[in-house]
């Protein structure tokens, strides 16, 4: 018994020494507050196209300038022409302003990566970029819904158009869209800011995209990824459902018109809206699901 007691004492002594030598990170959970957060991230850009970086920078700069000039002209023209102070033009003006915000959040840094090769972006700047990109996306989908509603009222209830879409209603709709976007994005930003980043700091993207950032976390990124996937699916799904309902009612009203000219005019007006929405929603949702599943 004495021998067994001595062996147990020696074993406990060794276990105590080994416990002192083991790193706290190894003993602790995946999320340890002592982990150091990287001061910056490195954006990968477009791997494999290093020889084309100059041409990519020139192309992006040209497209950015065209986007800025085009959207600025739209906003200025609508603002200065009092005859265009109609709901559809006002929503188009807001959409142009949101487009400027989104492009300015992403393109200048991408051009800097391709021109100078400086791919570093600070921790706070990266999360700020992520917030504004996703916020602008959420605002845009809401604006497309309001534009579909405007088209529905203009075609199905033309005599009540000015009574329904008053400036006060337009302002409330715009504020509601913005509040909805901020409400959806704030929890995601909070979850991402509280994730520990202790490994690689290379973001496999040209900008600070949520899924690409979440994969760098040392803790489980599934909660934030699921929130993003479910939230975007609910938001976009509900908007698309209401837009589809609006255009079904519009088509019914159009085909009830006796004049072929009026039918063609209504279809041409709404056809461009449907094309824009298809180009916006289909690639956007496809990229979200591919990034999440990949």
Short mmCIF file of C-alpha atoms in Angstrom, two decimals:
data_model
loop_
_atom_site.label_atom_id
_atom_site.label_comp_id
_atom_site.label_asym_id
_atom_site.label_seq_id
_atom_site.Cartn_x
_atom_site.Cartn_y
_atom_site.Cartn_z
CA UNK A 1 0.00 0.00 0.00
CA UNK A 2 2.89 2.31 0.82
CA UNK A 3 4.38 1.61 -2.63
CA UNK A 4 1.09 2.36 -4.35
CA UNK A 5 0.72 5.57 -2.36
CA UNK A 6 4.23 6.67 -3.39
CA UNK A 7 3.48 5.89 -7.06
CA UNK A 8 0.26 7.89 -6.88
CA UNK A 9 2.10 10.80 -5.28
CA UNK A 10 4.75 10.79 -8.02
CA UNK A 11 2.06 10.58 -10.71
CA UNK A 12 0.12 13.50 -9.25
CA UNK A 13 3.35 15.49 -9.04
CA UNK A 14 4.08 14.90 -12.73
CA UNK A 15 0.53 15.79 -13.68
CA UNK A 16 0.81 19.05 -11.74
CA UNK A 17 4.08 19.95 -13.48
CA UNK A 18 2.67 19.13 -16.92
CA UNK A 19 -0.42 21.18 -16.17
CA UNK A 20 1.77 24.19 -15.41
CA UNK A 21 3.58 23.79 -18.74
CA UNK A 22 0.48 23.45 -20.91
CA UNK A 23 -0.60 26.63 -22.66
CA UNK A 24 -3.84 28.18 -21.33
CA UNK A 25 -5.12 28.35 -24.90
CA UNK A 26 -4.79 24.56 -25.16
CA UNK A 27 -6.74 24.02 -21.95
CA UNK A 28 -9.33 26.69 -22.55
CA UNK A 29 -12.27 26.76 -24.96
CA UNK A 30 -12.02 27.85 -28.58
CA UNK A 31 -13.07 31.36 -27.62
CA UNK A 32 -10.47 32.71 -25.17
CA UNK A 33 -10.41 36.44 -24.46
CA UNK A 34 -6.61 36.39 -24.10
CA UNK A 35 -6.26 35.75 -27.84
CA UNK A 36 -4.75 38.68 -29.69
CA UNK A 37 -6.83 40.25 -32.45
CA UNK A 38 -4.83 41.04 -35.61
CA UNK A 39 -4.23 44.73 -36.22
CA UNK A 40 -5.09 44.32 -39.89
CA UNK A 41 -6.30 41.90 -42.54
CA UNK A 42 -4.84 41.15 -45.96
CA UNK A 43 -7.25 41.11 -48.90
CA UNK A 44 -6.37 38.40 -51.42
CA UNK A 45 -7.85 40.29 -54.36
CA UNK A 46 -8.05 38.02 -57.43
CA UNK A 47 -5.38 35.31 -57.08
CA UNK A 48 -3.67 34.16 -60.27
CA UNK A 49 -4.12 37.44 -62.15
CA UNK A 50 -1.09 39.31 -60.84
CA UNK A 51 0.07 40.09 -64.38
CA UNK A 52 -3.27 41.76 -65.13
CA UNK A 53 -3.46 43.91 -62.00
CA UNK A 54 -2.71 47.13 -63.90
CA UNK A 55 -5.49 46.52 -66.41
CA UNK A 56 -7.87 45.54 -63.63
CA UNK A 57 -7.06 48.76 -61.80
CA UNK A 58 -7.66 50.83 -64.94
CA UNK A 59 -10.94 49.03 -65.69
CA UNK A 60 -12.22 49.36 -62.13
CA UNK A 61 -11.24 53.04 -61.99
CA UNK A 62 -13.08 53.73 -65.25
CA UNK A 63 -16.21 51.90 -64.08
CA UNK A 64 -16.06 53.68 -60.71
CA UNK A 65 -15.80 57.10 -62.36
CA UNK A 66 -18.68 56.26 -64.71
CA UNK A 67 -20.79 55.07 -61.76
CA UNK A 68 -20.04 58.23 -59.77
CA UNK A 69 -20.75 60.55 -62.70
CA UNK A 70 -23.88 58.68 -63.80
CA UNK A 71 -25.43 58.51 -60.34
CA UNK A 72 -24.48 62.11 -59.57
CA UNK A 73 -26.11 63.26 -62.81
CA UNK A 74 -29.27 61.31 -61.93
CA UNK A 75 -29.46 62.85 -58.45
CA UNK A 76 -28.73 66.37 -59.73
CA UNK A 77 -31.19 66.17 -62.64
CA UNK A 78 -34.01 64.95 -60.40
CA UNK A 79 -33.20 67.49 -57.70
CA UNK A 80 -33.13 70.48 -60.08
CA UNK A 81 -36.15 69.57 -62.23
CA UNK A 82 -39.33 70.16 -60.22
CA UNK A 83 -41.42 68.25 -62.76
CA UNK A 84 -39.54 65.08 -61.80
CA UNK A 85 -40.35 65.28 -58.09
CA UNK A 86 -42.53 62.19 -58.42
CA UNK A 87 -42.28 59.09 -56.18
CA UNK A 88 -40.58 56.90 -58.80
CA UNK A 89 -37.92 59.52 -59.51
CA UNK A 90 -37.37 60.16 -55.81
CA UNK A 91 -36.85 56.45 -55.16
CA UNK A 92 -34.51 56.35 -58.15
CA UNK A 93 -32.58 59.26 -56.62
CA UNK A 94 -32.20 57.41 -53.32
CA UNK A 95 -31.15 54.26 -55.19
CA UNK A 96 -28.44 56.24 -57.01
CA UNK A 97 -27.16 57.64 -53.70
CA UNK A 98 -27.02 54.13 -52.19
CA UNK A 99 -25.15 52.92 -55.26
CA UNK A 100 -22.54 55.65 -54.73
CA UNK A 101 -22.12 54.57 -51.09
CA UNK A 102 -21.67 50.91 -52.03
CA UNK A 103 -19.19 51.61 -54.84
CA UNK A 104 -17.19 54.03 -52.69
CA UNK A 105 -17.00 51.45 -49.89
CA UNK A 106 -15.36 48.79 -52.07
CA UNK A 107 -13.80 50.04 -55.31
CA UNK A 108 -11.13 52.52 -54.05
CA UNK A 109 -9.51 49.85 -51.87
CA UNK A 110 -9.65 47.30 -54.69
CA UNK A 111 -7.95 49.76 -57.05
CA UNK A 112 -5.29 50.35 -54.38
CA UNK A 113 -4.65 46.60 -54.16
CA UNK A 114 -4.21 46.25 -57.92
CA UNK A 115 -2.15 49.44 -58.32
CA UNK A 116 0.26 49.41 -55.39
CA UNK A 117 -0.11 45.86 -54.10
CA UNK A 118 -1.00 47.19 -50.64
CA UNK A 119 -3.64 44.66 -49.62
CA UNK A 120 -3.69 45.46 -45.90
CA UNK A 121 -6.79 46.92 -44.29
CA UNK A 122 -7.14 47.73 -40.61
CA UNK A 123 -9.41 45.68 -38.36
CA UNK A 124 -11.87 48.53 -37.78
CA UNK A 125 -11.85 49.62 -41.44
CA UNK A 126 -12.56 46.06 -42.55
CA UNK A 127 -15.62 45.70 -40.33
CA UNK A 128 -16.81 49.19 -41.25
CA UNK A 129 -16.57 48.25 -44.93
CA UNK A 130 -18.48 45.02 -44.30
CA UNK A 131 -21.22 46.91 -42.44
CA UNK A 132 -21.79 49.53 -45.14
CA UNK A 133 -21.67 47.04 -48.03
CA UNK A 134 -24.31 44.81 -46.46
CA UNK A 135 -26.33 47.80 -45.23
CA UNK A 136 -26.45 49.26 -48.75
CA UNK A 137 -27.50 45.87 -50.11
CA UNK A 138 -30.37 45.66 -47.61
CA UNK A 139 -31.49 49.22 -48.44
CA UNK A 140 -31.40 48.49 -52.18
CA UNK A 141 -33.70 45.49 -51.92
CA UNK A 142 -36.18 47.59 -49.96
CA UNK A 143 -36.04 50.35 -52.58
CA UNK A 144 -36.76 47.88 -55.36
CA UNK A 145 -39.84 46.79 -53.42
CA UNK A 146 -41.07 50.39 -53.08
CA UNK A 147 -40.50 50.97 -56.80
CA UNK A 148 -42.61 47.90 -57.59
CA UNK A 149 -45.34 49.26 -55.30
CA UNK A 150 -45.12 52.63 -57.07
CA UNK A 151 -45.56 50.89 -60.42
CA UNK A 152 -48.55 48.97 -59.08
CA UNK A 153 -50.29 52.12 -57.83
CA UNK A 154 -49.53 54.02 -61.07
CA UNK A 155 -51.09 51.32 -63.28
CA UNK A 156 -53.78 49.74 -61.09
CA UNK A 157 -54.94 52.84 -59.19
CA UNK A 158 -53.95 55.83 -61.37
CA UNK A 159 -56.72 58.10 -60.09
CA UNK A 160 -55.58 57.64 -56.48
CA UNK A 161 -51.84 57.84 -57.20
CA UNK A 162 -51.15 61.26 -55.67
CA UNK A 163 -53.42 60.56 -52.72
CA UNK A 164 -51.71 57.25 -51.88
CA UNK A 165 -48.07 58.17 -52.54
CA UNK A 166 -47.84 61.49 -50.75
CA UNK A 167 -44.46 62.97 -49.71
CA UNK A 168 -45.16 61.90 -46.14
CA UNK A 169 -45.77 58.29 -47.22
CA UNK A 170 -42.60 58.31 -49.30
CA UNK A 171 -40.59 59.61 -46.35
CA UNK A 172 -42.03 56.96 -44.04
CA UNK A 173 -41.24 54.23 -46.54
CA UNK A 174 -37.65 55.44 -46.92
CA UNK A 175 -37.15 55.67 -43.15
CA UNK A 176 -38.68 52.20 -42.65
CA UNK A 177 -36.35 50.71 -45.26
CA UNK A 178 -33.31 52.27 -43.58
CA UNK A 179 -34.36 51.20 -40.08
CA UNK A 180 -35.01 47.65 -41.30
CA UNK A 181 -31.54 47.48 -42.87
CA UNK A 182 -29.82 48.83 -39.74
CA UNK A 183 -31.81 46.47 -37.51
CA UNK A 184 -30.81 43.50 -39.65
CA UNK A 185 -27.13 44.44 -39.86
CA UNK A 186 -26.43 45.50 -36.27
CA UNK A 187 -26.64 41.98 -34.69
CA UNK A 188 -24.44 40.57 -37.46
CA UNK A 189 -21.81 43.25 -36.92
CA UNK A 190 -21.95 42.65 -33.16
CA UNK A 191 -21.44 38.89 -33.60
CA UNK A 192 -18.55 39.40 -36.01
CA UNK A 193 -16.83 41.95 -33.76
CA UNK A 194 -16.97 39.49 -30.86
CA UNK A 195 -15.39 36.61 -32.76
CA UNK A 196 -11.71 35.90 -31.94
CA UNK A 197 -9.24 36.08 -34.84
CA UNK A 198 -5.99 34.37 -33.88
CA UNK A 199 -4.95 32.49 -37.03
CA UNK A 200 -4.55 33.57 -40.62
CA UNK A 201 -5.46 37.16 -41.45
CA UNK A 202 -5.73 36.65 -45.23
CA UNK A 203 -9.28 37.36 -46.47
CA UNK A 204 -9.92 35.30 -49.61
CA UNK A 205 -11.88 38.08 -51.24
CA UNK A 206 -11.43 41.50 -52.83
CA UNK A 207 -13.25 43.21 -49.96
CA UNK A 208 -14.29 42.39 -46.40
CA UNK A 209 -17.15 40.04 -47.18
CA UNK A 210 -18.92 38.48 -44.19
CA UNK A 211 -18.51 34.76 -44.99
CA UNK A 212 -14.84 35.19 -45.94
CA UNK A 213 -14.18 36.98 -42.63
CA UNK A 214 -16.15 34.47 -40.54
CA UNK A 215 -14.00 31.61 -41.83
CA UNK A 216 -10.91 33.24 -40.31
CA UNK A 217 -12.35 33.16 -36.78
CA UNK A 218 -10.88 30.80 -34.17
CA UNK A 219 -14.34 30.23 -32.69
CA UNK A 220 -17.33 28.61 -34.35
CA UNK A 221 -18.57 30.98 -37.10
CA UNK A 222 -21.79 29.02 -37.72
CA UNK A 223 -24.09 31.30 -35.61
CA UNK A 224 -23.16 34.45 -37.53
CA UNK A 225 -23.19 32.58 -40.85
CA UNK A 226 -26.62 31.11 -40.14
CA UNK A 227 -27.92 34.52 -39.06
CA UNK A 228 -26.66 36.03 -42.31
CA UNK A 229 -28.11 33.24 -44.45
CA UNK A 230 -31.50 33.08 -42.73
CA UNK A 231 -31.79 36.86 -42.40
CA UNK A 232 -30.97 37.56 -46.04
CA UNK A 233 -33.27 34.73 -47.18
CA UNK A 234 -36.19 36.11 -45.15
CA UNK A 235 -35.57 39.71 -46.21
CA UNK A 236 -35.03 39.00 -49.90
CA UNK A 237 -37.68 36.27 -49.97
CA UNK A 238 -40.38 38.53 -48.52
CA UNK A 239 -39.41 41.40 -50.83
CA UNK A 240 -39.45 39.15 -53.90
CA UNK A 241 -42.82 37.71 -52.86
CA UNK A 242 -44.38 41.18 -52.56
CA UNK A 243 -42.74 42.30 -55.82
CA UNK A 244 -44.07 39.22 -57.61
CA UNK A 245 -47.56 39.84 -56.20
CA UNK A 246 -47.41 43.47 -57.37
CA UNK A 247 -46.45 42.50 -60.91
CA UNK A 248 -49.08 39.76 -61.11
CA UNK A 249 -51.71 42.38 -60.26
CA UNK A 250 -50.09 44.77 -62.74
CA UNK A 251 -50.23 42.19 -65.55
CA UNK A 252 -53.89 41.48 -64.80
CA UNK A 253 -54.66 45.19 -65.00
CA UNK A 254 -52.61 45.64 -68.18
CA UNK A 255 -54.33 42.82 -70.06
CA UNK A 256 -57.70 44.26 -69.07
CA UNK A 257 -56.88 47.48 -70.94
CA UNK A 258 -58.70 47.86 -74.23
CA UNK A 259 -55.99 49.89 -75.95
CA UNK A 260 -53.00 47.97 -77.32
CA UNK A 261 -50.91 51.13 -77.13
CA UNK A 262 -51.64 51.51 -73.42
CA UNK A 263 -50.80 47.84 -72.88
CA UNK A 264 -47.43 48.16 -74.62
CA UNK A 265 -46.61 51.36 -72.73
CA UNK A 266 -47.39 49.78 -69.37
CA UNK A 267 -45.46 46.61 -70.21
CA UNK A 268 -42.41 48.56 -71.39
CA UNK A 269 -42.42 50.64 -68.21
CA UNK A 270 -42.60 47.63 -65.90
CA UNK A 271 -40.48 45.36 -68.08
CA UNK A 272 -37.36 47.41 -67.40
CA UNK A 273 -38.05 47.19 -63.66
CA UNK A 274 -38.42 43.41 -63.84
CA UNK A 275 -35.12 43.15 -65.74
CA UNK A 276 -33.29 45.24 -63.15
CA UNK A 277 -34.71 43.18 -60.29
CA UNK A 278 -33.81 39.89 -61.97
CA UNK A 279 -30.23 41.09 -62.53
CA UNK A 280 -30.04 42.22 -58.90
CA UNK A 281 -31.65 39.33 -57.03
CA UNK A 282 -30.57 36.23 -58.97
CA UNK A 283 -26.77 36.75 -58.93
CA UNK A 284 -26.89 38.21 -55.41
CA UNK A 285 -28.71 35.28 -53.82
CA UNK A 286 -26.70 32.78 -55.87
CA UNK A 287 -23.44 34.26 -54.56
CA UNK A 288 -24.71 34.14 -50.96
CA UNK A 289 -25.66 30.45 -51.14
CA UNK A 290 -22.52 29.46 -53.05
CA UNK A 291 -20.29 31.27 -50.53
CA UNK A 292 -22.12 29.71 -47.57
CA UNK A 293 -22.09 26.18 -48.97
CA UNK A 294 -18.53 26.45 -50.28
#
